[in-house]
GROMACS .gro file of C-alpha atoms in nm:
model
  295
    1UNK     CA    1   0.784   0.369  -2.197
    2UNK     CA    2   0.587   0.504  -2.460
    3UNK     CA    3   0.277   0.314  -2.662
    4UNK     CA    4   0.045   0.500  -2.864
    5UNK     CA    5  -0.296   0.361  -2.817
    6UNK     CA    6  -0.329   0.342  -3.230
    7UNK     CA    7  -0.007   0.125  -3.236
    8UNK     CA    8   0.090   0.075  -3.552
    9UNK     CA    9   0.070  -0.311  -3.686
   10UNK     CA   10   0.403  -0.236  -3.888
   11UNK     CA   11   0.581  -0.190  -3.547
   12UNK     CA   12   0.492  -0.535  -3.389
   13UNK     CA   13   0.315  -0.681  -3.705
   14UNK     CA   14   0.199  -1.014  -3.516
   15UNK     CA   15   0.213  -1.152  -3.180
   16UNK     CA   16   0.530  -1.349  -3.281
   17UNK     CA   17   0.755  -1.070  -3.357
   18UNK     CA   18   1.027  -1.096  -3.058
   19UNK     CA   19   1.001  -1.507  -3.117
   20UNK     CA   20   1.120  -1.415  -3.513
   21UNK     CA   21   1.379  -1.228  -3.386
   22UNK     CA   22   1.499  -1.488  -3.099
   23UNK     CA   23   1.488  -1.760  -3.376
   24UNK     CA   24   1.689  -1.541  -3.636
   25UNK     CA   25   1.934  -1.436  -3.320
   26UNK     CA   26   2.018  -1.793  -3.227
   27UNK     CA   27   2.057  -1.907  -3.614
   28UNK     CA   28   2.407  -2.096  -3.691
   29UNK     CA   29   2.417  -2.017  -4.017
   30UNK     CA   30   2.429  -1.633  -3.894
   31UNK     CA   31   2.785  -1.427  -3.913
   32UNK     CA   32   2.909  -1.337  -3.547
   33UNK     CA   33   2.902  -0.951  -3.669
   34UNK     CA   34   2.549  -1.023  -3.756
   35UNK     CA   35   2.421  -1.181  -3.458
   36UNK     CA   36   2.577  -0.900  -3.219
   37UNK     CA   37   2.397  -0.692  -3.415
   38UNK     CA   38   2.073  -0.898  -3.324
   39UNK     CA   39   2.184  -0.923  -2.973
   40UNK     CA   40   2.217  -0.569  -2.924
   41UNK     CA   41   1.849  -0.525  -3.109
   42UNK     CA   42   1.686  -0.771  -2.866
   43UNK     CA   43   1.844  -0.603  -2.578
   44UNK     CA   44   1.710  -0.277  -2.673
   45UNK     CA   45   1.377  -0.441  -2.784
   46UNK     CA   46   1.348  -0.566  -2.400
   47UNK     CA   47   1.459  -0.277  -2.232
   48UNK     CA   48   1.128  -0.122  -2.336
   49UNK     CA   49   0.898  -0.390  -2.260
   50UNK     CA   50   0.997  -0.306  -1.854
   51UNK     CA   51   0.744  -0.123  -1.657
   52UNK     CA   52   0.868   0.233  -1.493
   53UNK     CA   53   0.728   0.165  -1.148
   54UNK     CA   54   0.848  -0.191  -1.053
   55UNK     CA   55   1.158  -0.179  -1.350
   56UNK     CA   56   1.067  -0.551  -1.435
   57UNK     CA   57   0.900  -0.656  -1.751
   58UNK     CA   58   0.525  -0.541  -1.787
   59UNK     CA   59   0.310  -0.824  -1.637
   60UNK     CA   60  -0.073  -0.813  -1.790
   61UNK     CA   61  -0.325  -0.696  -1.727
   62UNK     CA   62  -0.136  -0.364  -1.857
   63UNK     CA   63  -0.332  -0.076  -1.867
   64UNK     CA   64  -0.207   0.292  -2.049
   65UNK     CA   65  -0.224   0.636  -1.923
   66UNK     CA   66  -0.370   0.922  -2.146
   67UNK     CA   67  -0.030   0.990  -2.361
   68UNK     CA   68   0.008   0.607  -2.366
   69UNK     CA   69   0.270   0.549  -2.114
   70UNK     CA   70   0.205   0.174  -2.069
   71UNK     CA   71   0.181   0.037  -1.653
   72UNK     CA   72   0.138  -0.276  -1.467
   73UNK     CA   73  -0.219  -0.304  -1.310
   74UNK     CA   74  -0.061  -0.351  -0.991
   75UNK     CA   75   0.211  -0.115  -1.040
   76UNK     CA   76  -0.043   0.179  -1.178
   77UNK     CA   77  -0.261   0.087  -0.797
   78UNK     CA   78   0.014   0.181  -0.637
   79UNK     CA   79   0.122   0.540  -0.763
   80UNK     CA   80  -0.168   0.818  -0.838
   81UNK     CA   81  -0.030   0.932  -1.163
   82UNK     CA   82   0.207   0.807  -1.445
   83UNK     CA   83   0.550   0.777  -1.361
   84UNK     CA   84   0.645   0.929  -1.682
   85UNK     CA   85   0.447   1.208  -1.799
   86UNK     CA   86   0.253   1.222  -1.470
   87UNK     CA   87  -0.061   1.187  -1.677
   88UNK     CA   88  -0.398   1.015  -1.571
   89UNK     CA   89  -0.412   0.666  -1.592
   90UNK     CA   90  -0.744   0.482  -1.815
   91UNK     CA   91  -0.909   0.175  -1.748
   92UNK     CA   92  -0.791   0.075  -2.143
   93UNK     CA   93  -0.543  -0.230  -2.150
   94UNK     CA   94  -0.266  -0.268  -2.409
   95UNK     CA   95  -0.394  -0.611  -2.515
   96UNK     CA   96  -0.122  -0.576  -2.800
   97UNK     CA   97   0.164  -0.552  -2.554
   98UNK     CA   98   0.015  -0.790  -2.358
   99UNK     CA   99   0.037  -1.059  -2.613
  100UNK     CA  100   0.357  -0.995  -2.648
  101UNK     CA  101   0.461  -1.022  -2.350
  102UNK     CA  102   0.340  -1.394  -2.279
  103UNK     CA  103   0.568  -1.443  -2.652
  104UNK     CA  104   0.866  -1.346  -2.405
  105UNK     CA  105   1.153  -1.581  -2.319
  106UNK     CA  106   1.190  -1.474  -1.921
  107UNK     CA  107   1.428  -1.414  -1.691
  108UNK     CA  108   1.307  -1.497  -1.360
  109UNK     CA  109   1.307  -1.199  -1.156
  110UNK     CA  110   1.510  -1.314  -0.886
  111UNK     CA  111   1.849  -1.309  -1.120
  112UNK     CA  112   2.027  -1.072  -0.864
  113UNK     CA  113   2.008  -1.326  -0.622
  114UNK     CA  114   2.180  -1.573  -0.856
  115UNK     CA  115   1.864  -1.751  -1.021
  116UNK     CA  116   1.984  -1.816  -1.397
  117UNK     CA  117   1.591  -1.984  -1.428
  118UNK     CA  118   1.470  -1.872  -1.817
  119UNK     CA  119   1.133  -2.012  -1.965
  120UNK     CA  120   1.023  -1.954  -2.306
  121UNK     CA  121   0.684  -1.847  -2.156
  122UNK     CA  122   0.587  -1.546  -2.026
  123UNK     CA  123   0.334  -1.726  -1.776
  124UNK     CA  124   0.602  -2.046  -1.699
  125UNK     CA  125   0.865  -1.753  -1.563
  126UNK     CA  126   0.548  -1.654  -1.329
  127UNK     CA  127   0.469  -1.979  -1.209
  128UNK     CA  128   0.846  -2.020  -1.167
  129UNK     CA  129   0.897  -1.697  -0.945
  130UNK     CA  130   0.656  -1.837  -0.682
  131UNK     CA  131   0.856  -2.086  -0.540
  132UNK     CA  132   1.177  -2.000  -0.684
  133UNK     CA  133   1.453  -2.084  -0.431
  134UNK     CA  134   1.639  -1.769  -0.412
  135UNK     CA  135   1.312  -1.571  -0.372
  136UNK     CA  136   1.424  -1.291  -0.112
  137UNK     CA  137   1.308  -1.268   0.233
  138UNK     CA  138   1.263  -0.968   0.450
  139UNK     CA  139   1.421  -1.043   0.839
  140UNK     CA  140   1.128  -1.117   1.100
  141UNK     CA  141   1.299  -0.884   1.319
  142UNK     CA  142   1.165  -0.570   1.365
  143UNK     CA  143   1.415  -0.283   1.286
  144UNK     CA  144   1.609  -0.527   1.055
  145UNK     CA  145   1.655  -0.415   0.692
  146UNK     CA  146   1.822  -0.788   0.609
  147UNK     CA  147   1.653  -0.893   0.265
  148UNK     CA  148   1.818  -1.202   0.085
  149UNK     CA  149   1.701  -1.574   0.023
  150UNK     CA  150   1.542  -1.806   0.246
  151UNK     CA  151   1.846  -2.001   0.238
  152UNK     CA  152   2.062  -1.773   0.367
  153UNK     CA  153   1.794  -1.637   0.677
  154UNK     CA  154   1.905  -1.902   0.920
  155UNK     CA  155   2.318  -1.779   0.942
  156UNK     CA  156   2.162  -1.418   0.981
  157UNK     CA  157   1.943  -1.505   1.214
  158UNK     CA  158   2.210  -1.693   1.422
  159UNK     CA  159   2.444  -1.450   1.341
  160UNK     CA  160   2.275  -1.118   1.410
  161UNK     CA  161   2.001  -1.177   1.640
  162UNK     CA  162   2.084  -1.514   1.842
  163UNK     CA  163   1.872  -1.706   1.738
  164UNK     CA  164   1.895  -2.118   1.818
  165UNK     CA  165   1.737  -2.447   1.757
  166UNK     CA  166   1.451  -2.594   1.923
  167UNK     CA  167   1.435  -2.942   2.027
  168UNK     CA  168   1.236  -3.155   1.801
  169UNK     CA  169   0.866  -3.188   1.940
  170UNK     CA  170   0.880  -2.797   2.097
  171UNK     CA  171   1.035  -2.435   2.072
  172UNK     CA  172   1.117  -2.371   2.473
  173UNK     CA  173   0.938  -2.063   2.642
  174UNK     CA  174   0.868  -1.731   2.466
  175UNK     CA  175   0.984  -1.447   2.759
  176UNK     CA  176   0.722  -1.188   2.736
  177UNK     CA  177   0.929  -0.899   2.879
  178UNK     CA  178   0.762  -0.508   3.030
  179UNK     CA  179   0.414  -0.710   2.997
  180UNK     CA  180   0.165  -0.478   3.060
  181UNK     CA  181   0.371  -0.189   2.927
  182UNK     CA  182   0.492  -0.336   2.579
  183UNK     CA  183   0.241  -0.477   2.374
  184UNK     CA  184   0.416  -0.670   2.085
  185UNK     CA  185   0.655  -0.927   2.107
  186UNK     CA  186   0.888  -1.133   1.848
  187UNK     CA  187   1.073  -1.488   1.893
  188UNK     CA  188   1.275  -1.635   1.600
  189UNK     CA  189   1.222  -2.023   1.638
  190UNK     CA  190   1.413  -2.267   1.435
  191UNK     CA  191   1.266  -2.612   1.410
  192UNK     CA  192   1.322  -2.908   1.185
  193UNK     CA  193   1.556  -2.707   0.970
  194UNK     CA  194   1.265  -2.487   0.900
  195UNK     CA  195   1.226  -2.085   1.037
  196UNK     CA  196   0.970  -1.966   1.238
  197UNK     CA  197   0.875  -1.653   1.391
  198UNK     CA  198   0.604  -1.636   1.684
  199UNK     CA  199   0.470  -1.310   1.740
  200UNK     CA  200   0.210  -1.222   2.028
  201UNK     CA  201   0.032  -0.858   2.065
  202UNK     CA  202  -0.219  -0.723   2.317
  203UNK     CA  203  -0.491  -0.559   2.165
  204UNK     CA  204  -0.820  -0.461   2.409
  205UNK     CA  205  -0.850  -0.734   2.633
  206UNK     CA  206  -0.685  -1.006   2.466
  207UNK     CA  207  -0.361  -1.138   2.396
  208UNK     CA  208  -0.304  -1.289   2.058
  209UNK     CA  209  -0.047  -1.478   1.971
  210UNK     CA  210   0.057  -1.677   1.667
  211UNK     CA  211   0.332  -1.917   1.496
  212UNK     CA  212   0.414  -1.807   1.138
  213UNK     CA  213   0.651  -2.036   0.891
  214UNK     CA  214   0.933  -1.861   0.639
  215UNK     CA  215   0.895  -1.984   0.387
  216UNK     CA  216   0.691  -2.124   0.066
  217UNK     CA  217   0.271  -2.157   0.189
  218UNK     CA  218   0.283  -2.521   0.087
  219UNK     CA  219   0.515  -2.614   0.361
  220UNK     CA  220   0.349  -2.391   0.626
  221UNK     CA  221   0.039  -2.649   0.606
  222UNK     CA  222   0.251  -2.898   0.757
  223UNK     CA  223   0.331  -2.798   1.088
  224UNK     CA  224   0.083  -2.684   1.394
  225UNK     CA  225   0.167  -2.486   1.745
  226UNK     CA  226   0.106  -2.540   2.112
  227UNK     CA  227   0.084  -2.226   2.363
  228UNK     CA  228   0.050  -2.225   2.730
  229UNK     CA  229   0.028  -1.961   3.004
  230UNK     CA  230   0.012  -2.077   3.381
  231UNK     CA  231  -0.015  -1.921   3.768
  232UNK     CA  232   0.009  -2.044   4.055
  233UNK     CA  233   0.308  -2.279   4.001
  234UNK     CA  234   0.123  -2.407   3.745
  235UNK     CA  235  -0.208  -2.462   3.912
  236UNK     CA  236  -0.397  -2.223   3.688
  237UNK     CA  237  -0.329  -2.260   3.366
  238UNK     CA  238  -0.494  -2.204   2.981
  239UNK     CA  239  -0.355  -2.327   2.652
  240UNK     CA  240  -0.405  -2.344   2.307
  241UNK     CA  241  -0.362  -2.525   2.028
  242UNK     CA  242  -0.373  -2.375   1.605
  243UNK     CA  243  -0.207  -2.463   1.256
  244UNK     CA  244   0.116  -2.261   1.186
  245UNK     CA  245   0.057  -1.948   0.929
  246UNK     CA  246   0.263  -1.843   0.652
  247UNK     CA  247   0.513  -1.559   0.709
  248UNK     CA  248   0.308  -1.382   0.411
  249UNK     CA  249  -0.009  -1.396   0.593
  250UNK     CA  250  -0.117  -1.084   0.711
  251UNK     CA  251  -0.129  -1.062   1.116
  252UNK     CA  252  -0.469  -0.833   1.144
  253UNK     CA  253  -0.615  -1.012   0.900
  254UNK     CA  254  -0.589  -1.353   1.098
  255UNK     CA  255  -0.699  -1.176   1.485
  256UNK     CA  256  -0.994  -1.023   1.246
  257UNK     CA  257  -1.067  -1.436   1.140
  258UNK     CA  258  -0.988  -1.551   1.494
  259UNK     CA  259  -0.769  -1.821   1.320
  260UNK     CA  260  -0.474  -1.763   1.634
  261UNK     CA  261  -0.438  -1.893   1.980
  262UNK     CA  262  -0.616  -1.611   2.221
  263UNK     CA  263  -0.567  -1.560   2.563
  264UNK     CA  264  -0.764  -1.350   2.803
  265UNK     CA  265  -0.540  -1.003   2.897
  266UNK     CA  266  -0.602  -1.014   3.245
  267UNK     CA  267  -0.534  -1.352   3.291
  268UNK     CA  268  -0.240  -1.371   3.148
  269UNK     CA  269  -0.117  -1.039   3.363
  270UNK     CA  270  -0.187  -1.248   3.661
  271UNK     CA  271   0.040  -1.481   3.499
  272UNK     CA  272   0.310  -1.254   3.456
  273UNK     CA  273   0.599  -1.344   3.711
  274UNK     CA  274   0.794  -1.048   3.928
  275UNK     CA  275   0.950  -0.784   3.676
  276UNK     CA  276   0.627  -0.818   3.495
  277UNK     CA  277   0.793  -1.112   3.288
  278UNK     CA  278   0.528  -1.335   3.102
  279UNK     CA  279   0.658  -1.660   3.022
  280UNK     CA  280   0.491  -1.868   2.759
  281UNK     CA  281   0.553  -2.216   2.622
  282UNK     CA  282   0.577  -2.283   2.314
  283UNK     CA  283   0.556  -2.577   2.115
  284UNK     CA  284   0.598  -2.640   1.723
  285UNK     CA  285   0.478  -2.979   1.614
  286UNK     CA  286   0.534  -3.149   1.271
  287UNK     CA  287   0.151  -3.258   1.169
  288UNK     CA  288   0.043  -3.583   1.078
  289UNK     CA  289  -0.322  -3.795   1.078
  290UNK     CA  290  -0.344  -3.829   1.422
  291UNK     CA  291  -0.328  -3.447   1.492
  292UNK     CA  292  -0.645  -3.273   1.597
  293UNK     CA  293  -0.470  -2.902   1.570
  294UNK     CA  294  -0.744  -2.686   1.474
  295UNK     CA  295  -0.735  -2.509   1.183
   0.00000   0.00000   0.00000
C-alpha cells in the first residue's frame, strides 16, 4: 500500500469520494455494463485501503513509514519495520486516509465465519465487531489449535475434550493431578448454557486459582465462583469466594491485582490425597442482590 505523504487532492478530492462512488454504483438509472464497471472500480478502490500486516481495512490512528507505506497503529507496534519496503516507520498519521476510512461502508471482519453484518460507518462496523456473534474463539485447552465462534465451542468441547455440564448451583470437583510436580491445571466447566474454564497455577508459595467466562465481558459480570480445599476428612478446610473473569482477561495480570481465590501451597499439599491428587470444589453461581462475592 503506497501513500505519498504530499497526496494529491485530485486523487481523493474530499472526504466523500468512495460515498460518490457507492451512490453512483447503486444508481437505477445506471446501464448493467456500467455499473460492473463501477463494481469492479470500488473493488479495486478497497483492496488498497487494507493494511499489509493484519490484511483488514486500515483502522485509524494510521501512521506512514518513510516511503509512505501506510500501517495500522497497532499493526506498525507489532512488526519493527514496514512490511513493504521494510522502511522506518514515523510518528506522522495519514489523517487523509483516515477520513476516509470512517466514509467506508464495512464489512464486519468476522465475514469468514458467516457474519453478512455491513454498516455505512466506519466506526458502527467497530462497535459491531465487539460483540458480534460469530466472533472466533481460541479453545481453552492447552495444545488445542480449535479457533471458530463461541457458538460452536460447546460441541468441540464435548466432542474433543469431554467436557460436561455442571449442575445448576456448582461445577463438581476440579482433580488436581502430579500436585506438587505439575504446576498448572485446566477444567472446561459448562454451566447455565454458558462456558467456563477454571485454571489454577502454583507460583512461590501460593496456589492461585481462578474461574474465567467465554464469552462477551458483559456477561462475565454476572456470575461469581466458590473454591474449597479440605484435610482431614474435611476437618481442615479453607475456601474462597471471587467474581468470575473474562476469558480475555489476562491471568498474570489478575495474581499481580490479587483479584483470584489464593490458597496457601503448603496447605493445600497437605491436602493432596494419596497419588498426590488435589481435589478441589468448585462452584459457579449465577449472581444476584443478595450475593456478597467479592469483587
Amino acid at each position: 500500500m503506497h501513500f505519498s505523504l504530499y497526496m494529491k487532492r485530485d486523487f481523493f478530492c474530499e472526504s466523500s469520494f468512495l460515498q460518490e462512488i457507492f451512490q453512483l454504483a447503486q444508481c437505477q438509472h445506471f446501464r448493467k455494463r456500467d455499473n460492473e464497471i463501477m463494481a469492479t472500480i470500488i473493488q479495486e478502490v478497497l483492496s488498497e485501503l487494507k493494511c499489509r500486516v493484519c490484511m483488514e481495512y486500515f483502522q485509524p490512528p494510521i501512521l506512514i513509514c518513510a516511503n509512505g507505506h501506510c500501517s495500522c497503529n497497532n499493526c506498525r507496534l507489532q512488526v519493527k519495520n514496514c512490511p513493504v519496503c521494510r522502511g522506518t516507520f514515523l510518528n506522522v498519521r495519514n489523517t487523509v486516509l483516515e477520513k476516509v476510512i470512517t466514509k467506508l461502508i464495512g464489512r464486519c471482519k468476522n465475514h469468514t465465519f458467516g457474519c453478512n453484518a455491513t454498516f455505512p460507518k466506519y466506526d458502527e462496523t467497530i462497535k459491531h465487531e465487539k460483540v458480534c456473534p460469530q466472533q472466533p474463539y481460541e479453545c481453552p485447552m492447552e495444545g488445542c489449535t480449535w479457533n471458530r465462534p463461541l457458538a460452536t465451542m460447546k460441541s468441540h468441547l464435548k466432542e474433543k475434550h469431554g467436557a460436561s455440564a455442571g449442575k445448576e448451583c456448582g461445577g463438581g470437583v476440579s482433580s488436581l493431578k502430579n500436585f506438587g510436580d505439575n504446576s498448572t491445571w485446566r477444567f472446561v466447566k459448562l454451566f447455565k448454557s454458558e462456558i467456563f474454564v477454571h485454571v489454577s497455577e502454583v507460583r512461590g508459595d501460593t496456589l492461585y486459582t481462578c474461574v474465567f467466562h467465554v464469552g462477551h465481558e458483559n456477561e462475565s459480570e454476572e456470575f461469581g465462583y466458590f473454591v474449597e480445599i479440605s484435610r482431614a476428612a474435611g476437618k481442615e478446610q479453607a475456601s474462597a469466594k471471587h467474581t468470575v473473569r473474562n476469558y480475555e482477561n489476562d491471568f498474570d495480570e489478575i495474581v499481580i491485582s490479587d483479584n483470584c481465590a489464593s490458597f496457601n501451597y503448603n496447605f493445600a499439599k497437605k491436602c493432596a490425597l494419596r497419588g498426590n491428587r488435589l481435589e478441589m470444589k468448585v462452584q459457579i453461581r449465577s449472581l444476584d442482590t443478595k450475593d456478597s462475592l467479592t469483587s
